[in-house]
Coordinates of C-alpha atoms in Angstrom, one line a residue:
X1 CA 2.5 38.4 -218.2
X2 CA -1.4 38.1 -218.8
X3 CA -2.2 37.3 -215.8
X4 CA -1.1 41.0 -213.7
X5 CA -3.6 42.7 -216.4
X6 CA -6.4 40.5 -215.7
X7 CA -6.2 40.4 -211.9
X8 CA -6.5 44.5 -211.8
X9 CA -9.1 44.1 -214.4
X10 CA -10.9 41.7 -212.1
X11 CA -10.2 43.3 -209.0
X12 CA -11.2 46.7 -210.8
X13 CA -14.5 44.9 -211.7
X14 CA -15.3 43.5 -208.2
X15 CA -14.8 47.6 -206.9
X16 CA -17.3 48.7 -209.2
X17 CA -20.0 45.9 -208.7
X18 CA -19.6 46.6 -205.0
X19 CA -20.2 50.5 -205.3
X20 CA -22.7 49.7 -207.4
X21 CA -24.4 48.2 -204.8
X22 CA -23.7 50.6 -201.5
X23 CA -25.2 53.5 -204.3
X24 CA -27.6 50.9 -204.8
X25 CA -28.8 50.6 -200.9
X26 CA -28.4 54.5 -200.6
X27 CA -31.4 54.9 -203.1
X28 CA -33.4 52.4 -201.0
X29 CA -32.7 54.0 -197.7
X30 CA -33.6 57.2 -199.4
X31 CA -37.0 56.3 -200.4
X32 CA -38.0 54.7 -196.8
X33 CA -41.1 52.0 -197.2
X34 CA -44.1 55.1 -196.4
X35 CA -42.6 56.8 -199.5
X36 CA -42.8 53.8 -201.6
X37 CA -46.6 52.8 -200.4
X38 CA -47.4 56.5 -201.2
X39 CA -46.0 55.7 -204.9
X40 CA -48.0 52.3 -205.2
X41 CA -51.3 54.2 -204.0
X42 CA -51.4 57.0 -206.9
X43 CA -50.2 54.4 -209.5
X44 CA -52.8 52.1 -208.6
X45 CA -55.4 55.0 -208.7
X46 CA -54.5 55.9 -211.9
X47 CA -54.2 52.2 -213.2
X48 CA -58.0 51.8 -212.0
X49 CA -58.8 55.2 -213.3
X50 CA -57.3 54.9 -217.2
X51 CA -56.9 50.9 -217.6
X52 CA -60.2 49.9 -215.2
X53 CA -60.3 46.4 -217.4
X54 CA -56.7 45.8 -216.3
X55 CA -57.1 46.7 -213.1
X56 CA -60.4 44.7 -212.5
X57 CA -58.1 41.7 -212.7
X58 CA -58.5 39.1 -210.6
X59 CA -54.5 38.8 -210.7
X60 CA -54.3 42.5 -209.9
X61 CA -56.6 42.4 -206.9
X62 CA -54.4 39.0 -205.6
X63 CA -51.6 41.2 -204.9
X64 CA -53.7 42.9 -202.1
X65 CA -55.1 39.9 -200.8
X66 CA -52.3 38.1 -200.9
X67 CA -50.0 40.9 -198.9
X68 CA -53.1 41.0 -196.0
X69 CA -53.2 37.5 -195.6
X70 CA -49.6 37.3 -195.5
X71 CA -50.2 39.8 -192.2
X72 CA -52.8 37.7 -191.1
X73 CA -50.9 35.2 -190.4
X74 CA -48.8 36.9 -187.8
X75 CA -50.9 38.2 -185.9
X76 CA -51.9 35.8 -183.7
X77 CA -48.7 34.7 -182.5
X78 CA -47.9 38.3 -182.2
X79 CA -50.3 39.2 -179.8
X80 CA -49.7 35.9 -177.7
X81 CA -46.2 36.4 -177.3
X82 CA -46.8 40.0 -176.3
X83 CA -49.6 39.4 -174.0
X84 CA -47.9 36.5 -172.3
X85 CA -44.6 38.1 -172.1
X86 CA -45.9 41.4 -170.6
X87 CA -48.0 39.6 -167.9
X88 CA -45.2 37.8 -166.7
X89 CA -42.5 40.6 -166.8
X90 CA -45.7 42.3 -164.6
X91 CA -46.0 39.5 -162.4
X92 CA -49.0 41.3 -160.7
X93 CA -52.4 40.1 -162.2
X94 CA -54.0 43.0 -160.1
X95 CA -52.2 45.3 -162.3
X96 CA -53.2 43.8 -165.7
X97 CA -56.7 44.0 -164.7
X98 CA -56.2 47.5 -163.8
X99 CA -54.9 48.2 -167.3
X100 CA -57.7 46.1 -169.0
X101 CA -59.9 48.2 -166.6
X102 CA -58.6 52.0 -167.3
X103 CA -58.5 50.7 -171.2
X104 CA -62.1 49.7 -171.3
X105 CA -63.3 52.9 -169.7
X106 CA -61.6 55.1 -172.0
X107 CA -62.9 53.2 -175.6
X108 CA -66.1 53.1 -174.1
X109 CA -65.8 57.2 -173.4
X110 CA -64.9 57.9 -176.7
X111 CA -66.8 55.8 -179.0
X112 CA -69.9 57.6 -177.4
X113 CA -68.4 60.5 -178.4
X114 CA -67.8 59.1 -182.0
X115 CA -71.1 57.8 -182.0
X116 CA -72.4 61.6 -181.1
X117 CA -70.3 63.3 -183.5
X118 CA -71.6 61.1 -186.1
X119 CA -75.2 62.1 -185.2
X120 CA -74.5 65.5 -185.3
X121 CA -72.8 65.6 -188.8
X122 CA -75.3 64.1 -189.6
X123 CA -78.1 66.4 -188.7
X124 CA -75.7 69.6 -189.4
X125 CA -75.3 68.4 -193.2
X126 CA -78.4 66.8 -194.3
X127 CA -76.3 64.9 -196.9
X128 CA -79.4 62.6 -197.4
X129 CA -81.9 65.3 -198.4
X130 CA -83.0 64.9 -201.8
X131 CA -82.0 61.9 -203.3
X132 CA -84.4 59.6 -204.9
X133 CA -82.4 56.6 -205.2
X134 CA -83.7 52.9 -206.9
X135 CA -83.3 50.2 -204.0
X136 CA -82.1 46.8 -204.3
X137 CA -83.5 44.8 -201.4
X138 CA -82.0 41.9 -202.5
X139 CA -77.9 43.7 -202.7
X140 CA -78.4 44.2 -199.0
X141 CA -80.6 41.0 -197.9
X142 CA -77.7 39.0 -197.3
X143 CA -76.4 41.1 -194.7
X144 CA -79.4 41.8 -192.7
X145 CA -79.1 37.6 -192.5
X146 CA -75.7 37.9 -191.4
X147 CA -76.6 40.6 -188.8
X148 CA -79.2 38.1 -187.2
X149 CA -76.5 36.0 -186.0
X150 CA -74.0 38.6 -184.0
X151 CA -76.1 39.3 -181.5
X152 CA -74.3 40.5 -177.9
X153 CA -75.0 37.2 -176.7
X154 CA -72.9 35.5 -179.8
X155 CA -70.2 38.3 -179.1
X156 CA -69.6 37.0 -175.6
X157 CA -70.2 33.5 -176.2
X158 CA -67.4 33.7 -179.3
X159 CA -64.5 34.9 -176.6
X160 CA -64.1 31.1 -175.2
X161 CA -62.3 29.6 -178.0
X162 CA -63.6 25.6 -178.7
X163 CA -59.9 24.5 -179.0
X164 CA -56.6 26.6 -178.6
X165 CA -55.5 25.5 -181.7
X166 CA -58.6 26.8 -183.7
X167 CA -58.4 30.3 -182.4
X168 CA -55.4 30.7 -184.0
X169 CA -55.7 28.7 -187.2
X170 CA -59.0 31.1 -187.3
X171 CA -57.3 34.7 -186.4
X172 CA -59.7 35.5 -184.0
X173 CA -58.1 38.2 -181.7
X174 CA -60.1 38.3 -179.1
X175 CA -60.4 34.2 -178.5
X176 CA -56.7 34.5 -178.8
X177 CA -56.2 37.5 -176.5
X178 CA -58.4 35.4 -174.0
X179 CA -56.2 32.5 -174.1
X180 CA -53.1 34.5 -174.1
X181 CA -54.2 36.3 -170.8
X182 CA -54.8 32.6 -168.9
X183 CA -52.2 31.3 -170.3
X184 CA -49.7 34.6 -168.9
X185 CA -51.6 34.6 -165.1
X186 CA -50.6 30.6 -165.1
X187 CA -46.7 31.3 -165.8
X188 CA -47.2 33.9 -163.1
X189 CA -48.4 31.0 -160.5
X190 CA -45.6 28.9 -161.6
X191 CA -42.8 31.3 -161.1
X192 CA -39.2 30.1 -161.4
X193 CA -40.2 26.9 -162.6
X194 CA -40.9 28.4 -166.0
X195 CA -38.2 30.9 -166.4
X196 CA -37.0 29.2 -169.6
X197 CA -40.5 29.4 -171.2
X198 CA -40.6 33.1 -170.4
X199 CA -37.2 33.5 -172.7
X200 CA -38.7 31.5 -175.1
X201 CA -41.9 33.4 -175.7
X202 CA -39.4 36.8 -175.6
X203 CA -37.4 35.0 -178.6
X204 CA -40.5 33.8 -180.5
X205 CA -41.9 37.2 -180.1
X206 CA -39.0 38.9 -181.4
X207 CA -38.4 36.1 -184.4
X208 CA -42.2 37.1 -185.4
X209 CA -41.0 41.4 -185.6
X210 CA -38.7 39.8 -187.8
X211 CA -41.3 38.1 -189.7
X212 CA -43.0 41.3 -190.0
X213 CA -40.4 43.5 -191.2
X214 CA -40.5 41.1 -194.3
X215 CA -43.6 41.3 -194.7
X216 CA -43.9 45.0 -194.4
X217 CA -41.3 44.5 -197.7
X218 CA -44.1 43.6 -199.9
X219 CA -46.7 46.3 -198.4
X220 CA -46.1 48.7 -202.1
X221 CA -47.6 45.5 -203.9
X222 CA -50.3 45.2 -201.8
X223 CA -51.2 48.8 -201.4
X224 CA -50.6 48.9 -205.4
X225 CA -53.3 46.2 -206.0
X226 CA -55.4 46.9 -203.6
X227 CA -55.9 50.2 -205.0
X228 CA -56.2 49.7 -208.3
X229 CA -58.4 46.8 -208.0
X230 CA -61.2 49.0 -205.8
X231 CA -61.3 51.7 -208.2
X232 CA -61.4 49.7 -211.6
X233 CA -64.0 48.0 -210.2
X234 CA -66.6 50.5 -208.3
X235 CA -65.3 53.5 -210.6
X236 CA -64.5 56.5 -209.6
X237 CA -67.5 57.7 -211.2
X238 CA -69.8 55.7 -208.3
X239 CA -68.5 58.5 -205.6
X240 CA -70.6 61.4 -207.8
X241 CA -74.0 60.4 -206.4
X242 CA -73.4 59.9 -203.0
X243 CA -70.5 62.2 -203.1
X244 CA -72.0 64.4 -200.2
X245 CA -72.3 61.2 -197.4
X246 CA -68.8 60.1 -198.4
X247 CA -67.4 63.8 -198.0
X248 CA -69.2 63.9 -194.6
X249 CA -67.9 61.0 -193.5
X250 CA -64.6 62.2 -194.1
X251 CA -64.9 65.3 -192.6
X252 CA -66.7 63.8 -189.5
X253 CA -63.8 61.3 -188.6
X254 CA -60.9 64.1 -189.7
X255 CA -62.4 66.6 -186.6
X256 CA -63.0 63.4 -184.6
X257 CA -59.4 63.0 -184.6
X258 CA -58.1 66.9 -184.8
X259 CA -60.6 67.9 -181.9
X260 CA -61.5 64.8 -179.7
X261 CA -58.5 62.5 -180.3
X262 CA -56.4 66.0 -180.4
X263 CA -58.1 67.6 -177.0
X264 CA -57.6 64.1 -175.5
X265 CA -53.8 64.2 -176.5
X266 CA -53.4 67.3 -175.2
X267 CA -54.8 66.7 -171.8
X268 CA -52.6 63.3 -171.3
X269 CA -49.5 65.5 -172.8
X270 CA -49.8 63.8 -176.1
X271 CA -48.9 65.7 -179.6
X272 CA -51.8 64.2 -181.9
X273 CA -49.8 65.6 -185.1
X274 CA -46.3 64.1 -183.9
X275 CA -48.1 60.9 -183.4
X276 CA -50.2 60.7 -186.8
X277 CA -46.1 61.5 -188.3
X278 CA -44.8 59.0 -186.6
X279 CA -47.2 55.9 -187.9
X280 CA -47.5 57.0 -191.3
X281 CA -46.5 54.8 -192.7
X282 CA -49.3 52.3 -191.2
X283 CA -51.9 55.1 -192.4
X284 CA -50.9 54.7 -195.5
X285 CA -51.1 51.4 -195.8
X286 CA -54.0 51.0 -194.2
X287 CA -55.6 53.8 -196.8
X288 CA -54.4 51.3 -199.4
X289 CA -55.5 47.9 -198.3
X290 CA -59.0 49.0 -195.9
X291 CA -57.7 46.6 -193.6
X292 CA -56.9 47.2 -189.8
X293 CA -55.5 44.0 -189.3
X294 CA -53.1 44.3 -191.9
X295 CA -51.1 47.4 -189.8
X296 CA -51.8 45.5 -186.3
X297 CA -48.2 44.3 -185.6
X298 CA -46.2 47.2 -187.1
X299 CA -48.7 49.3 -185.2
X300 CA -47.7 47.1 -181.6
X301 CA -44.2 47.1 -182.6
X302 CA -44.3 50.9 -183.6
X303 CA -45.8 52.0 -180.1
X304 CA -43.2 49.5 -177.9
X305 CA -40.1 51.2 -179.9
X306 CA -41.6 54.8 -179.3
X307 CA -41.5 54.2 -175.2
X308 CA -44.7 52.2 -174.3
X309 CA -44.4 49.1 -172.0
X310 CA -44.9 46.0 -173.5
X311 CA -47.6 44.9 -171.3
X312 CA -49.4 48.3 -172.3
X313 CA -49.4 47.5 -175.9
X314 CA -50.2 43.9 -175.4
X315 CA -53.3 44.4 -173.7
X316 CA -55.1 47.8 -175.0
X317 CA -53.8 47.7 -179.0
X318 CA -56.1 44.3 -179.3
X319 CA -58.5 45.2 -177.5
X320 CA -59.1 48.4 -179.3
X321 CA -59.8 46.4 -182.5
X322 CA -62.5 45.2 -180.8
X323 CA -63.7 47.8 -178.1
X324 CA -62.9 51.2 -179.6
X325 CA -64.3 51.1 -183.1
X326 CA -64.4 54.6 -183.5
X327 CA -63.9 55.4 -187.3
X328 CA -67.0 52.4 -187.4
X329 CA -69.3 54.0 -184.9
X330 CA -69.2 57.7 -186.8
X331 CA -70.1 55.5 -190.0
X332 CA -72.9 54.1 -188.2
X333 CA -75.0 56.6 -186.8
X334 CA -73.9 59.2 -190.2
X335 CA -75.0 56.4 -192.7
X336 CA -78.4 55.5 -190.2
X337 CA -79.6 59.2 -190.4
X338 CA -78.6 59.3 -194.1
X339 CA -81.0 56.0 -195.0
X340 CA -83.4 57.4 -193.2
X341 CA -83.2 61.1 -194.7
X342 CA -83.2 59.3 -198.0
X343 CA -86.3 57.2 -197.2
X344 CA -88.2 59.7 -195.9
X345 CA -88.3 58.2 -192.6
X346 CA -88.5 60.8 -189.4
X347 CA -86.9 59.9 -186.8
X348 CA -87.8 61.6 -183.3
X349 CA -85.4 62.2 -180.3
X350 CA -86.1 58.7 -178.7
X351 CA -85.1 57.0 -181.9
X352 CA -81.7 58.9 -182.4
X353 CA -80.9 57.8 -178.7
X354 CA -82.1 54.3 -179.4
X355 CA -79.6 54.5 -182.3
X356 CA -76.7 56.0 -180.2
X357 CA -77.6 53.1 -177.4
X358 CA -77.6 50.1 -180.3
X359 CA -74.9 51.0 -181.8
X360 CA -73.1 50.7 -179.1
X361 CA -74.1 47.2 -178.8
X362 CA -73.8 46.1 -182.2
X363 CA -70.4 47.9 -182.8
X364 CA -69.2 45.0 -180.4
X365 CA -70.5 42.1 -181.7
X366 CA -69.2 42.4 -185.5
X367 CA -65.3 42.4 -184.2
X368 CA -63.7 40.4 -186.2
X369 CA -66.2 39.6 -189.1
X370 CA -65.4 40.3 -192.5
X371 CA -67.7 43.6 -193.7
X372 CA -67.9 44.1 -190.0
X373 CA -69.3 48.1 -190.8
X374 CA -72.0 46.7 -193.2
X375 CA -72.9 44.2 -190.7
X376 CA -73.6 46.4 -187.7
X377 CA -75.6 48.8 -189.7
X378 CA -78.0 46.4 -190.6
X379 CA -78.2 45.1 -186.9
X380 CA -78.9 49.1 -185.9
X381 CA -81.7 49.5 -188.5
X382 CA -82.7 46.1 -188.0
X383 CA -83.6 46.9 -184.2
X384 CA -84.4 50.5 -184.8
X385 CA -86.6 50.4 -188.1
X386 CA -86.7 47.4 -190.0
X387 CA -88.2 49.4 -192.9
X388 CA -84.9 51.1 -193.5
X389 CA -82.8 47.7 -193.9
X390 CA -83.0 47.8 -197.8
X391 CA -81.6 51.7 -197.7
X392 CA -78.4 49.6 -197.4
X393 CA -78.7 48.9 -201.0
X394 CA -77.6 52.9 -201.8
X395 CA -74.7 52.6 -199.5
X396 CA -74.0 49.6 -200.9
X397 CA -71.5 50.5 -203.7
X398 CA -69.4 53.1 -201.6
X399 CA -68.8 51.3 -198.8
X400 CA -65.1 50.1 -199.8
X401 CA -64.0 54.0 -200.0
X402 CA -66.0 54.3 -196.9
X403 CA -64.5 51.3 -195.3
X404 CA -61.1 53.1 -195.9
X405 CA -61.9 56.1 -193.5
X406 CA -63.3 53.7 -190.9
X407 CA -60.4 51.7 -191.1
X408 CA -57.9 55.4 -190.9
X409 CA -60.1 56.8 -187.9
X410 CA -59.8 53.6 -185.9
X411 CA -56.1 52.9 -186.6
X412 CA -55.8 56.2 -185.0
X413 CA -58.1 56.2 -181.9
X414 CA -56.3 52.8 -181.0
X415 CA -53.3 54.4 -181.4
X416 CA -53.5 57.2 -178.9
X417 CA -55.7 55.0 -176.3
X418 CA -52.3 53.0 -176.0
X419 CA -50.5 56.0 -175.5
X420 CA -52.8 57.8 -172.9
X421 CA -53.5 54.6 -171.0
X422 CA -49.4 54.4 -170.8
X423 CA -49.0 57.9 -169.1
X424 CA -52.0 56.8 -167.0
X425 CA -50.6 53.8 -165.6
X426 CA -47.0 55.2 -165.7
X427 CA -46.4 52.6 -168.2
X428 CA -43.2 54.6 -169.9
X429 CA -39.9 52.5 -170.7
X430 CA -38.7 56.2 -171.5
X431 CA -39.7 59.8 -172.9
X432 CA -40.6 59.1 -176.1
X433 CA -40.6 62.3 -178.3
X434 CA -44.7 61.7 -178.9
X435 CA -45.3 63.8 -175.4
X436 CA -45.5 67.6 -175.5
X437 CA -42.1 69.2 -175.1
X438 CA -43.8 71.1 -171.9
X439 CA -44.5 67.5 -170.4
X440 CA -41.1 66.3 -171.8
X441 CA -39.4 68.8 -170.0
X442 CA -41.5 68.4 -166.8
X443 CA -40.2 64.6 -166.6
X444 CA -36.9 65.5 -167.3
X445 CA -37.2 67.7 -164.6
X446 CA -38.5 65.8 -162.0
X447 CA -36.2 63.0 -163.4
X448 CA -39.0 60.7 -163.1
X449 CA -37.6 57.0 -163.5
X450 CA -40.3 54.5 -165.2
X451 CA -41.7 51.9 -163.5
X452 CA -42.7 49.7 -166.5
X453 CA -42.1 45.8 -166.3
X454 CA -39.4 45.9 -168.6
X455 CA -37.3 48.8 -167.3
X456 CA -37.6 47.1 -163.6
X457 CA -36.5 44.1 -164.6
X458 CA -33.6 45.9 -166.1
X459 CA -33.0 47.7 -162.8
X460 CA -33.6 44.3 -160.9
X461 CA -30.9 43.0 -162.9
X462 CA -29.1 45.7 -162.0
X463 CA -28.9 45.5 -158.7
X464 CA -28.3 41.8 -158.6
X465 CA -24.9 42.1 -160.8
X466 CA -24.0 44.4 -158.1
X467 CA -24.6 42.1 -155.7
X468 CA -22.4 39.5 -157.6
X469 CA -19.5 42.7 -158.0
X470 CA -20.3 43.4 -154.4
X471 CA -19.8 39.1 -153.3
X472 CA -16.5 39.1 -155.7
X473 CA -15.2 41.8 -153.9
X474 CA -15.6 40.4 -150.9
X475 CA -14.0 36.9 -152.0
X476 CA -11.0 39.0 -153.4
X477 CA -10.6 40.4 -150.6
X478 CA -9.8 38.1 -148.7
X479 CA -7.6 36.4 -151.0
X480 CA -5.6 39.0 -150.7
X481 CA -5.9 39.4 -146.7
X482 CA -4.3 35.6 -146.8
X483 CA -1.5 36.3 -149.4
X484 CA -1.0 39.4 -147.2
X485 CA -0.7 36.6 -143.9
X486 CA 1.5 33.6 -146.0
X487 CA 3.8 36.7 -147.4
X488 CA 4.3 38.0 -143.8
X489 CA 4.8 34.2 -142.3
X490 CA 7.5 34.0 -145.3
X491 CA 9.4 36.9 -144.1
X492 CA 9.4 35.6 -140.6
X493 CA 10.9 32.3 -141.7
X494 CA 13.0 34.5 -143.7
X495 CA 14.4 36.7 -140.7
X496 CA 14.7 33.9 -138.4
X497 CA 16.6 31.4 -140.6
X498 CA 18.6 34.9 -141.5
X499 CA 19.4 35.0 -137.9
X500 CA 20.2 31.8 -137.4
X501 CA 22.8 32.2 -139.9
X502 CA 23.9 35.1 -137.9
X503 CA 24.9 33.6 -134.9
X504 CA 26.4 30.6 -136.5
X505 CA 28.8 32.4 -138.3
X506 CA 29.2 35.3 -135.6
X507 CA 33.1 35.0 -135.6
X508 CA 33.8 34.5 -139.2
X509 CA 31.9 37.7 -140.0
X510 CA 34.1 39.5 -137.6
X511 CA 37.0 38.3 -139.1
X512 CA 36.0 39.5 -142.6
X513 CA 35.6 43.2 -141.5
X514 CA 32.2 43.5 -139.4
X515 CA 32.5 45.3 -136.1
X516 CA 32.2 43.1 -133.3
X517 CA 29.5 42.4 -130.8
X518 CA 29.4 44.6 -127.9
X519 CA 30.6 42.8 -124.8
X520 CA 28.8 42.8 -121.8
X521 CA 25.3 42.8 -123.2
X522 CA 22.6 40.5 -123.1
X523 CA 21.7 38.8 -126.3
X524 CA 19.6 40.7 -128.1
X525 CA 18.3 39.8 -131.5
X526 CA 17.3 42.8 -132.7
X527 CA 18.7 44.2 -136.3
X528 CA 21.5 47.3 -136.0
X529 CA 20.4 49.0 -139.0
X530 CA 24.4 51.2 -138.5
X531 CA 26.5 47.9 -139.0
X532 CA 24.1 45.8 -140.9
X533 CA 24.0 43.3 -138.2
X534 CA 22.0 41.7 -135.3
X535 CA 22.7 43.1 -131.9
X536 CA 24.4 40.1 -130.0
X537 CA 26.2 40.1 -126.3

């Protein structure tokens, strides 16, 4: 009798667990993952801010570490498998290069025009103008050493890769973006042959999303260490200074992307807002851990699911990282004009274009090296005025909330360079709801269809199932045609052996009631539908 009770008890037990849980995964779904890196930012903020001893532990800042190097080390296989996979679903190297081409054009286009803005904030605002600042030589020594040795010549030179397998143990994007581009063209030249490694590569990089999206799981931790770590340690108070060159930086990189990246945008048929809303959620994170690399796949995989092509993303999202640097370039010419207003150093028209022309060089050849900003700065006053290298020392302690805007404005400028070199190239798997409703409804219009690899391998597919439907149809058909032939030679065996029959028994059937033959005809063996007989003499 005990046992009725405690089976509803237990089954009444098992209901409740379970909606536990669905009300459970209701509240997560509510508060998607931007929300919750949004969260983790203000409470590390105010961790630094009231408990800056707590938050200057070195277990505190290992959460933030730990989450970018987690992202790190996805990245390379990332971009190889998108690279590689979009070549060969191009199977046109002369359109790759044109892609490479148009990309390089356009990030060399607008980082001038970052490069200009910056020069002209910083002339407009004069944020350096009064400040008599103690310089540390020796804080900022050690990166005018390490500017020595990324020259344009090292940039090039560190492309090749020494081995395959040190590129990506090392992370270096651009060694591995060069290897991933040979290695695509060579799958091209082997075509069919290799038709399984192309679906492997498609798997591997679709495993590695996966990867990602776990990652992207921990991104609150990160964002929540990251935070707290940068301002127990520097201080809120350090920003009250130099408070005017960090609000010009700002306010130089958020026009940069209203106006520039906005007019740009609007030209192509872009929405700059809709785009900044729809990778927020890689803003924010990036805000939080002053790291592009750390938003670099979401970012790829965030641009393929909006409608770019996948050869698109795989070529001009990487080399944005190390080609269109534009957040970095406004840093460089603001904070060059700012050392030298500090310092007292004039600088005529010739040496604000020699800056402009520099730091165009050096911008390039500190991709991929940790403190690249820092870096390039002291190449530009290193080449410009060596005088002004130790001015790096007053910079030195705001960098990191510098570093965050540089790392915001570029995240962005890549972004929309994928996008405009898509529309450019015709690159669109679909509409995605970034375009302009005006330019949405034009396509829809014309009903243009996309000519990206992806969709026309879908429609080459396509067409051959309908060639298989088309080749069954035909066998079908036939098979019928002969069933058709052996049911016909049936009936004729059926009608003769019937008539046979007929004539054998001719007199008994006349004895049993049928009328009898006509006499004085020919033999006829044709069927008399009004007796039910066969027409005989």
């Amino acid at each position: 009798m005990s046992v009725g009770p405690r089976s509803t008890q237990r089954e009444g037990t098992t209901v409740t667990t379970m909606s536990q849980r669905l009300r459970a995964r209701r509240c997560v779904c509510r508060f998607p993952l931007y929300a919750q890196v949004l969260v983790a930012i203000v409470a590390g903020i105010l961790l630094g801010w009231l408990a800056p001893n707590v938050a200057s532990n070195p277990w505190i800042k290992a959460m933030g570490t730990l989450f970018v190097k987690m992202v790190k080390m996805v990245i390379a296989p990332i971009i190889f498998c998108t690279v590689v996979s979009g070549i060969a679903h191009v199977a046109d190297a002369a359109k790759v290069g044109r892609v490479a081409m148009k990309a390089i054009i356009y990030f060399e286009v607008i980082s001038t025009l970052a490069l200009v803005i910056g020069l002209l904030a910083a002339e407009l605002v004069q944020p350096g103008r009064g400040i008599n600042a103690t310089l540390d030589p020796a804080a900022a020594e050690k990166f005018a050493k390490d500017s020595e040795s990324h020259s344009t010549l090292d940039f090039v030179s560190n492309i090749i890769p020494a081995t395959v397998v040190g590129a990506f143990a090392e992370g270096e994007i651009l060694q591995v973006l060069f290897f991933s581009l040979i290695f695509g063209f060579a799958l091209i030249g082997q075509g069919d042959k290799v038709e399984v490694l192309h679906t492997l590569v498609d798997q591997v990089g679709h495993a590695m999303f996966g990867v990602v999206g776990i990652v992207m799981r921990f991104a609150p931790l990160g964002a929540f260490g990251a935070m707290a770590f940068t301002v127990g340690k520097y201080g809120i108070g350090t920003l009250q200074n130099l408070m005017g060159l960090v609000a010009t930086n700002y306010i130089a990189s958020f026009l940069f992307v209203v106006v520039v990246l906005g007019s740009v945008g609007l030209i192509a048929g872009v929405n700059i807002f809709r785009l900044l809303l729809y990778i927020k959620q890689e803003i924010l994170l990036a805000l939080a851990t002053s790291s592009s690399e750390s938003v670099l796949p979401s970012l790829m995989q965030k641009l393929e699911a909006a409608g770019l092509s996948k050869p698109v993303v795989g070529l001009v999202v990487p080399l944005g990282y190390s080609f269109n640097l534009d957040g970095t370039n406004i840093y460089m010419t603001l904070t060059t004009l700012f050392i030298s207003q500090a310092m007292g150093v004039e600088l005529t028209l010739g040496d604000k274009l020699k800056v402009l022309s520099v730091a165009m060089l050096t911008s390039k050849g500190a991709a991929g090296v940790a403190g690249a900003g820092f870096i390039t700065l002291a190449a530009t006053l290193g080449v410009i005025h060596p005088e002004m290298v130790p001015g790096m020392a007053m910079v030195l302690g705001i960098d990191k909330f510098m570093g965050e805007c540089r790392t915001l404005t570029n995240i962005c400028g890549n972004a929309i360079a994928a996008v405009v070199v898509a529309i450019l190239e015709g690159e669109l798997d679909r509409v995605p709801n970034l375009l302009s409703r005006k330019v949405q409804e034009s396509l829809a219009q014309r009903r243009v269809k996309p000519v990206s690899a992806d969709r026309q391998w879908i429609e080459d597919s396509v067409s051959e199932r309908k060639e298989q439907a088309a080749w069954v149809q035909n066998i079908q058909k036939k098979l019928a045609e002969e069933k058709q032939k052996e049911e016909e030679a049936s009936l004729d065996r059926f009608y003769k052996d019937l008539r046979g029959r007929a004539q054998i028994q001719r007199t008994p059937l006349s004895q049993q009631g049928y009328p009898s033959p006509q006499t004085g005809s020919e033999e006829s063996d044709e069927w008399n539908e009004s007796d039910g007989g066969f027409d005989s003499p």
